[in-house]
Steps between C-alpha positions, in 0.01 A plus 500: 500500500525726198279804451333497844207735547534759777213546743257773402341550842552840652558363848827349618307256717480153344161354420430240766149412386431125478611331180229409251628141477544265793841361580556140600561429868837329502556188712792461735836442338614140460701351785867596493595139426276508191648834397850354529406211273346740251824702479701183459264374228550826312877489540518820704754340733735452204454862391585608855799269535333307782443131551151356519582387852585855610156622393324203661692548825423872515129433447497223761670715764298816436237584758229696318146454375368640172845631405664530159834329442721737301845476347709816527506688166880498507471122459192477276435819300169595343624428147561136596176457697250664266516226230404244766158658545211326326142595413279314255808294418694807388833601656557834664719766345657841559390782269749587228541857622625381839832334411640646823245319718768359732628850573175571686620430853351537850441866581453643851470151649735226610482138395639233734868436434444136408435300185160384630252693711130526587247769412194512724160665470505526122213704357421607143375845597181492295358782713768728354390449142506839324770634730838603367818351648579846636170493690516137606849492653434744788169328571672162527767651723234648727341154524842357596502288187791453261457494122606183323807505280459362149653158564273450802200573282619242246556244777144564620348428159724194458357358821147635464413565132152620594663805661508638145153551351359731238408843636680413825874497432765680703803724514819423693615847597768376740726471193629816333777585259743769613655681205862609468416851622346361818136563409244222480373378164129581458427144387360277771481119473167321482370151424188458290346302214581570137222586258720383213511845346789709367848363548378225734374305197166324461653170605555646847138589568413397858865436590638637830689820431767692689490862395489850635278802554583861577555602864234771492230321301186323618354178364171357621616141442828521691524465876818529707639174635639526850588297807521541875856373546800308369714264700778247454 
């Protein structure tokens, strides 16, 4: 996100007052078998170098309720998944000033060492709207929750498009970019809805958008997507 506006509050404590708009209560995720068919329909198995049968078999053998079926980002990177998103008939996209989107990799967390895995207890983190990533991460850790990585967030919206709604979008702070000098890039991935302004282009208004915000900035309309666990 270009030209973000720093918080002007004197306190370092995030504003946890209730949001002025009401978020939608999300239903349970589709059954894993339905999620598998959705990925196959979109051609994600081909991106990942997997057969349709491998995805179907994994979903059939998995023992979990209300879980998200995810493909490891090494197999299906964000740049390949983002265009599969749809909203109002418009495809998703990655902002032009994030050409290195696939270099944002899992940070301070471990993904299962498998092409397919499950993410359980997914939550959008609406209650953390107007928190900065720097404030949200320790709070999630204290709650024994793990932040979603970017590809997991995209998978979630692919399976449950209503997870992305105006004024209630989310960041995926489990993905960070480590620079050559070892420090972390201040950009932090997020998924939201384009207003069709600036370099997005008017034709992309209302399209799903993969972009970034600064690590120390707060945005009332961005929560922090997280989960309780991952398993193969």
